[in-house]
Coordinates of C-alpha atoms and ligand atoms in Angstrom, one line a residue:
M1224 CA 111.0 23.7 129.8
K1225 CA 110.8 21.1 127.1
I1226 CA 107.3 19.3 127.1
T1227 CA 106.9 15.9 125.8
V1228 CA 103.5 13.2 125.6
T1229 CA 104.1 10.1 125.5
T1230 CA 101.9 6.7 125.6
E1231 CA 104.4 4.7 126.2
L1232 CA 104.1 2.3 129.3
I1233 CA 105.3 3.9 132.3
T1234 CA 107.8 0.7 133.0
S1235 CA 109.6 1.4 130.0
V1236 CA 109.6 5.3 129.5
A1237 CA 114.0 6.4 129.8
T1238 CA 114.2 8.7 132.1
D1239 CA 116.4 10.2 134.8
C1240 CA 113.4 10.4 137.7
L1241 CA 110.1 9.2 137.4
I1242 CA 107.1 10.6 140.0
V1243 CA 104.5 9.0 141.3
T1244 CA 102.0 9.5 143.7
Y1245 CA 100.3 7.6 146.6
C1246 CA 97.3 8.7 148.9
E1247 CA 97.9 8.6 152.6
D1248 CA 95.3 5.6 154.7
Q1249 CA 95.3 3.0 150.9
D1250 CA 95.5 -0.1 151.7
A1251 CA 97.3 -1.0 148.2
V1252 CA 98.8 1.2 145.7
K1253 CA 96.9 2.0 142.7
G1254 CA 97.2 2.5 138.6
Y1255 CA 100.2 3.7 137.6
T1256 CA 101.9 3.8 140.6
N1257 CA 100.6 0.0 141.0
R1258 CA 102.7 -1.3 137.8
V1259 CA 105.7 0.4 138.6
D1260 CA 105.7 -0.9 142.2
K1261 CA 104.7 -4.9 140.5
A1262 CA 108.0 -3.9 138.5
L1263 CA 109.7 -3.3 141.5
D1264 CA 109.0 -6.5 143.1
G1265 CA 107.0 -4.4 145.3
R1266 CA 109.4 -2.2 147.0
I1267 CA 106.7 1.2 146.9
S1268 CA 104.6 -0.9 148.8
Q1269 CA 107.3 -2.5 151.3
L1270 CA 108.1 0.7 152.3
I1271 CA 104.3 1.8 152.8
S1272 CA 103.9 -1.5 155.2
D1273 CA 107.2 0.0 156.5
K1274 CA 105.6 3.1 157.5
E1275 CA 108.1 5.1 155.2
V1276 CA 106.6 6.0 153.1
T1277 CA 103.1 7.0 154.4
G1278 CA 101.2 9.5 151.6
K1279 CA 101.3 12.4 153.6
L1280 CA 100.8 15.4 151.5
G1281 CA 104.5 16.3 150.0
E1282 CA 105.9 13.5 151.5
V1283 CA 109.0 12.6 148.8
T1284 CA 110.9 9.2 149.1
M1285 CA 113.4 8.1 146.4
L1286 CA 114.3 5.0 145.1
H1287 CA 116.4 4.0 142.4
N1288 CA 115.1 1.2 140.2
W1289 CA 118.8 -0.1 139.3
G1290 CA 117.9 -1.6 135.5
K1291 CA 114.5 -3.4 137.1
I1292 CA 112.8 -0.2 134.8
A1293 CA 113.8 2.0 132.1
S1294 CA 114.2 4.7 134.5
K1295 CA 117.2 5.7 136.8
R1296 CA 115.0 6.9 139.6
T1297 CA 111.7 6.0 141.5
L1298 CA 110.1 9.2 143.1
V1299 CA 107.5 8.7 145.9
V1300 CA 105.2 11.6 146.9
G1301 CA 102.5 11.2 148.9
L1302 CA 98.7 13.7 147.9
G1303 CA 97.9 13.7 151.3
K1304 CA 93.6 11.5 152.0
E1305 CA 92.6 10.4 149.1
E1306 CA 89.2 11.9 150.0
K1307 CA 90.3 15.7 150.4
L1308 CA 91.9 15.6 147.2
T1309 CA 92.0 18.4 145.4
I1310 CA 93.7 19.9 141.7
D1311 CA 95.4 22.3 144.2
K1312 CA 97.3 19.4 146.1
I1313 CA 98.1 17.8 143.3
R1314 CA 99.7 21.0 141.5
D1315 CA 102.0 21.7 145.2
A1316 CA 102.6 17.3 145.3
I1317 CA 103.9 17.4 142.3
G1318 CA 105.4 20.9 142.6
T1319 CA 107.4 19.2 145.8
A1320 CA 108.2 16.8 143.9
A1321 CA 110.1 18.6 140.9
R1322 CA 112.1 20.9 143.5
Y1323 CA 113.5 17.9 144.9
A1324 CA 114.7 16.6 142.1
A1325 CA 115.7 19.7 140.6
K1326 CA 118.0 20.0 144.1
K1327 CA 119.6 16.8 142.9
G1328 CA 120.5 17.8 140.0
I1329 CA 118.5 15.7 138.2
T1330 CA 117.2 17.8 134.5
Q1331 CA 114.6 15.6 133.3
V1332 CA 111.6 14.1 134.9
A1333 CA 108.1 12.1 133.5
F1334 CA 105.1 11.4 135.6
A1335 CA 102.1 9.9 134.4
V1336 CA 98.4 12.2 133.8
S1337 CA 95.7 9.6 135.4
N1338 CA 92.3 9.3 134.1
Y1339 CA 91.7 8.4 137.3
Y1340 CA 91.9 11.4 139.0
V1341 CA 89.9 12.8 135.4
E1342 CA 87.3 10.1 136.5
R1343 CA 86.7 10.3 140.3
K1344 CA 86.4 14.1 140.2
F1345 CA 85.0 17.0 138.7
W1346 CA 88.1 17.9 137.1
N1347 CA 88.6 17.6 133.7
T1348 CA 91.6 16.7 131.3
V1349 CA 92.5 20.1 130.4
D1350 CA 92.8 21.0 134.1
A1351 CA 94.9 18.2 135.4
V1352 CA 97.2 18.4 132.6
Q1353 CA 97.6 22.5 133.6
A1354 CA 98.0 21.9 137.3
V1355 CA 100.6 19.2 137.3
V1356 CA 102.8 20.8 134.5
E1357 CA 102.8 23.8 136.5
G1358 CA 103.7 22.4 139.3
V1359 CA 107.2 20.9 137.8
E1360 CA 107.8 24.7 135.8
L1361 CA 106.6 26.7 139.3
G1362 CA 107.9 24.1 142.3
S1363 CA 111.4 23.8 140.3
Y1364 CA 112.0 27.1 139.9
S1365 CA 115.0 28.9 142.1
F1366 CA 116.2 32.2 141.5
P1367 CA 120.1 32.3 139.7
G1368 CA 121.5 34.9 142.4
Y1369 CA 124.4 36.5 142.5
K1370 CA 127.1 33.5 143.9
K1371 CA 129.8 33.7 141.6
E1372 CA 129.2 30.2 141.1
N1373 CA 126.0 29.8 139.5
E1374 CA 124.2 27.2 142.0
K1375 CA 121.0 26.5 139.6
C1376 CA 119.3 23.7 138.6
C1377 CA 116.9 23.3 137.2
I1378 CA 114.3 21.1 135.4
E1379 CA 114.9 20.9 131.3
E1380 CA 112.7 18.5 130.4
C1381 CA 110.0 17.1 131.3
I1382 CA 107.5 13.5 130.0
M1383 CA 103.9 13.5 130.4
I1384 CA 103.0 9.7 129.5
V1385 CA 98.9 9.6 128.8
K1386 CA 96.4 6.7 128.0
P1387 CA 96.2 6.7 124.4
E1388 CA 92.3 7.8 124.8
M1389 CA 92.8 10.5 126.3
E1390 CA 92.2 13.5 123.6
R1391 CA 95.0 15.1 122.6
G1392 CA 93.9 18.9 121.9
A1393 CA 92.5 19.0 125.5
I1394 CA 96.3 18.2 126.5
D1395 CA 97.6 19.7 124.2
A1396 CA 95.4 23.1 126.1
G1397 CA 96.4 22.2 129.5
I1398 CA 100.2 22.7 128.4
T1399 CA 100.0 25.8 126.8
R1400 CA 98.1 27.3 129.4
A1401 CA 100.3 26.1 132.7
D1402 CA 103.3 27.3 130.3
V1403 CA 102.4 30.9 129.8
A1404 CA 100.5 31.2 133.5
A1405 CA 104.6 29.8 134.7
T1406 CA 106.4 31.8 132.4
S1407 CA 104.7 35.2 134.0
T1408 CA 104.4 33.9 137.6
R1409 CA 108.0 32.8 136.9
L1410 CA 108.5 36.5 135.9
A1411 CA 107.0 38.4 138.6
R1412 CA 109.5 35.9 141.3
D1413 CA 112.8 36.8 139.0
L1414 CA 111.7 41.0 140.1
V1415 CA 111.0 40.2 143.7
N1416 CA 113.3 38.3 144.3
E1417 CA 116.5 40.7 143.0
P1418 CA 117.6 43.0 145.7
G1419 CA 116.8 46.6 146.4
N1420 CA 119.8 48.2 145.1
L1421 CA 119.4 46.6 141.5
M1422 CA 115.2 46.3 141.4
T1423 CA 115.2 50.1 141.8
P1424 CA 111.8 51.9 140.3
E1425 CA 114.0 52.9 137.2
I1426 CA 114.9 49.7 136.8
L1427 CA 111.3 48.8 137.3
A1428 CA 110.5 51.1 134.2
K1429 CA 113.5 49.5 131.8
K1430 CA 111.5 45.7 132.5
A1431 CA 108.3 47.0 132.2
T1432 CA 109.2 49.1 129.3
E1433 CA 110.9 45.9 127.6
I1434 CA 108.0 44.1 128.7
A1435 CA 105.9 46.7 126.6
Q1436 CA 108.1 46.7 123.2
N1437 CA 107.8 42.6 122.9
R1438 CA 104.8 42.2 123.7
N1439 CA 103.5 45.4 120.9
F1440 CA 102.2 47.4 124.2
E1441 CA 101.7 51.3 124.6
V1442 CA 104.3 52.3 127.1
T1443 CA 104.9 55.5 129.1
I1444 CA 106.9 56.3 131.7
L1445 CA 106.0 59.6 133.9
N1446 CA 109.5 60.5 135.6
K1447 CA 109.5 63.5 138.5
K1448 CA 109.1 66.3 136.4
D1449 CA 106.1 64.6 134.7
L1450 CA 104.7 63.5 137.9
E1451 CA 105.0 67.2 139.6
Q1452 CA 103.6 68.6 136.5
L1453 CA 100.3 66.5 136.6
G1454 CA 100.5 66.8 140.5
M1455 CA 101.1 63.8 142.3
G1456 CA 101.6 64.6 145.5
A1457 CA 101.5 61.8 146.9
L1458 CA 103.6 59.5 144.9
L1459 CA 106.3 62.7 144.7
G1460 CA 105.9 62.6 149.1
V1461 CA 106.4 59.3 149.3
G1462 CA 110.0 58.9 146.8
Q1463 CA 111.4 62.4 147.4
A1464 CA 113.7 61.4 150.6
S1465 CA 115.1 59.1 147.9
A1466 CA 118.0 59.4 145.6
N1467 CA 116.3 57.4 143.8
E1468 CA 113.2 58.8 142.0
P1469 CA 110.1 57.9 142.0
K1470 CA 107.9 56.8 138.0
M1471 CA 104.8 56.4 136.9
I1472 CA 105.1 53.7 134.5
V1473 CA 101.4 52.6 132.3
L1474 CA 101.4 49.8 129.6
K1475 CA 97.9 49.5 127.6
Y1476 CA 97.0 46.0 126.6
S1477 CA 94.4 47.0 123.5
G1478 CA 92.9 43.3 122.6
D1479 CA 89.0 45.2 121.9
P1480 CA 89.4 48.5 120.5
E1481 CA 85.7 48.7 119.3
S1482 CA 85.2 48.6 123.6
K1483 CA 85.2 51.4 125.8
D1484 CA 86.0 49.1 128.9
I1485 CA 89.5 49.3 130.2
L1486 CA 90.4 46.5 132.6
G1487 CA 93.2 48.3 135.0
F1488 CA 95.5 46.7 137.3
V1489 CA 97.3 48.9 139.7
G1490 CA 99.9 47.1 141.6
K1491 CA 102.6 49.1 144.9
G1492 CA 105.8 49.8 143.3
V1493 CA 107.7 50.6 146.6
T1494 CA 111.2 49.1 145.8
F1495 CA 112.9 49.2 149.0
D1496 CA 110.2 50.1 152.2
S1497 CA 112.3 51.4 155.2
G1498 CA 108.9 53.1 156.9
G1499 CA 110.0 56.5 156.0
I1500 CA 110.9 58.5 158.7
Q1501 CA 108.5 56.5 161.2
V1502 CA 111.3 53.9 160.6
K1503 CA 110.7 49.3 160.7
P1504 CA 112.5 48.0 163.4
D1505 CA 116.0 46.3 162.3
E1506 CA 114.8 42.6 162.0
H1507 CA 113.9 41.4 158.8
M1508 CA 113.9 45.1 157.1
G1509 CA 115.6 43.6 154.3
D1510 CA 112.4 41.6 153.0
M1511 CA 111.3 45.1 152.5
K1512 CA 112.8 44.7 148.9
T1513 CA 110.0 42.4 148.3
D1514 CA 107.3 45.5 148.3
M1515 CA 106.5 46.0 144.9
A1516 CA 105.3 42.8 144.4
G1517 CA 101.8 44.2 143.1
A1518 CA 104.0 45.8 140.7
A1519 CA 105.5 42.3 139.5
A1520 CA 102.1 40.3 139.5
V1521 CA 100.6 42.8 137.4
L1522 CA 103.3 43.3 134.8
G1523 CA 103.6 39.3 135.0
A1524 CA 100.1 38.8 134.1
M1525 CA 100.8 41.8 131.7
D1526 CA 102.9 39.4 129.7
A1527 CA 101.2 36.8 129.5
I1528 CA 98.3 38.6 128.1
G1529 CA 100.7 39.8 125.7
E1530 CA 101.3 35.8 124.9
L1531 CA 98.2 34.9 124.7
Q1532 CA 96.1 38.5 123.4
P1533 CA 92.4 37.6 124.7
H1534 CA 89.6 40.1 123.1
V1535 CA 89.5 42.8 126.0
N1536 CA 91.4 46.2 127.0
V1537 CA 93.8 46.1 129.8
M1538 CA 96.1 48.7 131.3
A1539 CA 98.5 48.5 133.7
V1540 CA 99.2 51.5 136.2
I1541 CA 102.0 50.9 138.9
P1542 CA 103.5 54.1 141.2
T1543 CA 106.9 52.9 142.0
C1544 CA 109.1 54.8 144.1
E1545 CA 111.4 54.0 147.2
N1546 CA 110.1 54.7 150.7
M1547 CA 113.6 55.9 151.9
I1548 CA 115.0 58.4 154.8
G1549 CA 116.6 61.6 154.4
A1550 CA 116.5 65.3 154.6
N1551 CA 113.8 65.8 153.2
N1552 CA 111.1 63.0 154.8
L1553 CA 107.3 63.1 154.3
K1554 CA 106.8 63.8 157.9
P1555 CA 103.9 62.8 160.6
G1556 CA 101.2 65.8 160.7
D1557 CA 102.4 66.8 157.0
V1558 CA 98.8 67.6 154.5
I1559 CA 99.8 66.4 151.0
S1560 CA 97.5 66.8 148.1
S1561 CA 97.1 63.9 145.9
F1562 CA 96.3 63.7 141.8
S1563 CA 92.9 63.4 143.1
G1564 CA 92.7 66.5 144.0
K1565 CA 92.0 65.0 147.9
T1566 CA 94.2 66.0 150.4
I1567 CA 95.9 63.6 152.6
E1568 CA 96.6 63.8 156.3
I1569 CA 100.4 61.6 156.7
V1570 CA 99.5 59.8 159.9
H1571 CA 102.5 57.1 159.9
T1572 CA 104.9 57.8 157.2
D1573 CA 105.4 53.7 157.1
A1574 CA 101.2 53.4 155.5
E1575 CA 103.3 54.7 152.3
G1576 CA 101.7 51.9 149.5
R1577 CA 98.1 53.1 149.7
L1578 CA 99.4 56.9 149.3
I1579 CA 101.3 55.6 146.2
L1580 CA 98.2 53.4 145.2
A1581 CA 95.6 56.5 145.8
D1582 CA 97.6 58.6 142.6
G1583 CA 97.9 55.1 141.0
I1584 CA 94.4 54.7 140.8
S1585 CA 93.2 58.0 140.2
Y1586 CA 95.9 58.0 137.4
A1587 CA 94.3 54.7 136.1
K1588 CA 90.4 56.5 136.1
H1589 CA 92.1 59.6 134.8
L1590 CA 93.7 57.4 131.7
G1591 CA 89.7 55.6 131.6
A1592 CA 90.0 52.8 133.3
T1593 CA 86.2 51.6 133.5
K1594 CA 86.8 48.4 136.1
I1595 CA 90.3 48.7 138.2
I1596 CA 91.8 45.9 141.0
D1597 CA 94.9 47.0 142.5
V1598 CA 97.4 44.5 144.4
A1599 CA 99.6 45.4 146.9
T1600 CA 102.0 44.2 150.1
L1601 CA 100.2 46.8 151.7
T1602 CA 99.6 46.1 155.7
G1603 CA 101.5 43.7 158.0
S1604 CA 97.4 43.8 159.6
V1605 CA 96.6 41.1 156.4
I1606 CA 98.9 38.6 157.6
S1607 CA 97.2 38.3 161.1
A1608 CA 94.0 38.1 159.6
L1609 CA 94.8 36.0 156.9
G1610 CA 98.3 34.1 157.5
H1611 CA 100.6 33.4 154.5
T1612 CA 98.0 31.0 152.8
T1613 CA 95.3 33.3 151.9
T1614 CA 95.0 36.8 150.1
G1615 CA 93.1 39.7 151.7
I1616 CA 90.0 41.6 149.2
M1617 CA 88.0 44.3 149.2
C1618 CA 85.5 45.9 146.9
N1619 CA 83.2 48.6 146.4
N1620 CA 81.2 46.4 143.8
R1621 CA 79.6 43.0 144.4
D1622 CA 79.9 41.9 140.6
L1623 CA 83.9 42.5 139.5
L1624 CA 84.6 40.8 143.3
E1625 CA 82.6 37.7 142.3
E1626 CA 84.8 37.6 138.8
V1627 CA 88.6 38.0 140.9
K1628 CA 87.1 35.2 143.6
T1629 CA 86.3 32.8 140.8
A1630 CA 89.0 33.8 138.9
A1631 CA 91.3 32.9 142.2
R1632 CA 89.6 30.1 142.9
L1633 CA 90.2 28.6 138.6
S1634 CA 94.5 29.8 139.4
G1635 CA 94.4 27.8 143.0
E1636 CA 95.2 30.8 144.6
K1637 CA 93.0 31.7 147.8
V1638 CA 91.0 34.3 148.7
W1639 CA 89.4 36.0 151.0
E1640 CA 86.9 38.9 151.6
L1641 CA 87.5 41.7 153.9
P1642 CA 84.0 43.4 154.9
N1643 CA 84.1 46.9 153.6
F1644 CA 81.6 48.6 155.8
E1645 CA 80.3 51.9 156.3
E1646 CA 81.1 52.7 159.4
Y1647 CA 84.7 52.0 158.6
Q1648 CA 84.6 55.0 156.8
E1649 CA 85.2 56.8 160.7
F1650 CA 89.1 55.3 160.0
I1651 CA 90.1 57.8 157.1
E1652 CA 88.6 60.8 158.6
S1653 CA 90.7 63.7 159.3
K1654 CA 90.8 67.1 161.3
I1655 CA 92.5 68.3 158.7
A1656 CA 92.6 66.7 155.1
D1657 CA 90.2 64.9 153.1
V1658 CA 91.9 61.7 154.4
K1659 CA 94.1 60.4 156.5
N1660 CA 96.7 57.5 156.0
D1661 CA 96.5 55.9 159.4
A1662 CA 93.6 55.3 162.4
G1663 CA 96.0 53.2 164.7
R1664 CA 95.3 49.4 165.2
P1665 CA 92.2 48.2 165.1
A1666 CA 91.4 46.5 161.6
G1667 CA 94.6 47.8 159.6
C1668 CA 94.2 45.6 156.4
I1669 CA 90.4 47.2 156.5
Q1670 CA 91.8 50.8 157.0
G1671 CA 94.5 50.1 153.8
G1672 CA 91.0 49.1 151.7
V1673 CA 88.5 51.6 152.8
F1674 CA 91.9 54.5 152.2
L1675 CA 92.1 53.0 148.7
G1676 CA 87.7 52.7 148.3
A1677 CA 88.2 56.6 149.0
F1678 CA 90.4 57.1 145.1
A1679 CA 88.5 54.3 142.9
E1680 CA 85.0 56.6 144.3
D1681 CA 82.6 54.7 142.7
T1682 CA 84.9 53.8 139.8
P1683 CA 84.1 48.9 140.4
W1684 CA 87.1 48.0 142.2
V1685 CA 88.4 45.4 144.2
H1686 CA 91.4 45.5 146.1
M1687 CA 94.0 42.2 146.8
D1688 CA 96.7 42.6 149.7
I1689 CA 99.3 40.5 149.2
A1690 CA 101.7 41.2 151.8
G1691 CA 101.2 37.5 153.7
T1692 CA 101.1 35.7 150.4
A1693 CA 103.9 37.5 148.3
T1694 CA 106.5 35.2 149.7
T1695 CA 107.4 32.1 151.9
E1696 CA 109.8 31.7 154.1
K1697 CA 110.2 28.0 153.1
D1698 CA 109.6 26.2 150.6
N1699 CA 105.6 25.2 150.1
G1700 CA 104.3 22.8 147.6
H1701 CA 104.4 24.4 144.3
N1702 CA 106.1 27.4 145.9
P1703 CA 109.7 27.7 146.4
A1704 CA 110.8 30.0 149.6
G1705 CA 111.3 33.6 148.3
A1706 CA 108.9 35.6 146.4
T1707 CA 105.9 33.2 144.9
G1708 CA 104.7 35.5 141.8
V1709 CA 101.1 35.3 143.7
A1710 CA 98.2 37.3 141.7
V1711 CA 99.6 37.0 138.2
R1712 CA 97.2 34.1 137.7
T1713 CA 94.3 35.7 139.4
L1714 CA 94.9 38.8 137.1
L1715 CA 95.2 36.8 133.7
Q1716 CA 92.3 34.0 134.8
T1717 CA 90.2 37.3 135.6
A1718 CA 91.2 39.4 132.5
L1719 CA 90.6 35.8 130.2
R1720 CA 86.8 35.6 132.2
F1721 CA 86.7 39.3 130.7
S1722 CA 87.5 38.2 127.4
G1723 CA 85.3 35.3 127.0
Q1724 CA 87.7 33.2 127.1
Ligands
BES2292 N1 104.9 47.1 153.1 C1 104.0 47.2 154.2 C2 103.3 46.0 154.6 C3 104.2 44.8 154.3 C4 104.6 44.2 155.8 C5 104.2 43.7 153.7 C6 104.7 42.4 156.0 C7 105.3 42.9 154.0 C8 105.1 41.9 155.3 C9 103.4 48.7 154.6 O1 103.9 49.6 153.5 C10 103.4 48.9 155.6 O2 104.5 49.2 157.1 N2 102.0 48.9 157.1 C11 102.3 49.1 157.9 C12 100.8 49.9 157.6 C13 101.1 50.7 159.3 C14 102.0 51.6 159.4 C15 99.6 51.8 159.6 C16 101.4 47.4 158.8 O3 100.4 47.5 158.2 O4 102.6 47.8 159.4
MN2293 MN1 105.3 50.8 155.3
ZN2294 ZN1 104.9 48.9 152.3

């Protein structure tokens, strides 16, 4: 997307669609919106007194300007109540507006970044610019799909109107950050939105290799034979009923060769999860093509890291397979041995994510990762607990958890900690093996975390359960329906924080 910055008067900017904002419960329109309203002979304020424009967050109203100002249309978008305004709401509102425009076939939008928000609130110019540009780039995203007639419409250009006194360096920094964050988030969304037959472990490995070559990362793809030699019985076990063989993908970025510290990102790459022999119910099973969203988030973050080249070492480890049904299935009651040497009793074949991540986490440690963050669409239970807005996180190390929480807050991604009390260890106690992979209904999302923690052992580790946040059924702010690309920006921000950037 082309981004142009101008200090022209808002009413003189020639564009297809000018986006202006309005807060709920305001007596009068302010700032830029006021200037546009005046030039349009008070049409916006008329709509407000008619209650057609209310300012509710994400409400959009399209006006046609009929030559009264240089732009063809004005799109009024609500920001919600002013006292509750946050930078995340601005990203969401602009995202909704940009998507609305894109769906109308509009390819160019303009909006003003007001000093007003910068002055009244605690965010700075860089953050404000970043949020609006991310809003446009993420909100107007659409997956091309496979129809004969390509219906994809997109915003090609975005014109940002700024005050002359705003610092150009800060504006440019905001644009760059947004561009990197949005491009990598869109990359992750593209991977997740692909149908399962076109996103197999092999194809995922190819995509990872492309990213690695493009960014000059070291890349290794372990195939079935390699996994057998290494004794990765957990990943092999889950993958054994599928015609598409499992793989382990490893990418290495060395931004700080002097240091032994390596940040390890481990992503769940189940390209389709049927549940295995304890098969899932038929309703919505197709959604399980998105069960590699953790892997996609890790790849998106790595791509952004390759672009920004932070002073930190980062490794991506992605176990990938299909959880299918065949003659050779894992069965409840089976015992398998993992790469760590620990044996695992299979209680539920649908608790497959933690199995492949067990080998992923152990392998990351084996390769020298000193801090581990895993990202996984791990449990339905996290959706019951936190819904679709918030990622559940768990840890064995407070310092790393605080870093991830801060990174998430700066990225506008909501996370909430799930407890990891010692008492929960009984969830993984097995009569026949070192651990078991399921203990029934209670605290399902915590069970998943506790199981993974047994493989992280004493390496600082944070687990992110994105089962609820990786996709959205309906358009929602900067997230159009489908894959959200969640966790890309939190992982990226975490890496930047460790690099001191
Ligand atoms: N991939 C699913 C979790 C999931 C559910 C992701 C809904 C996205 C949306 C995972 O592999 C799974 O099946 N988890 C089971 C575990 C249970 C059988 C112990 C679950 O949470 O129900
Ligand atoms: Mn499953
Ligand atoms: Zn799964």
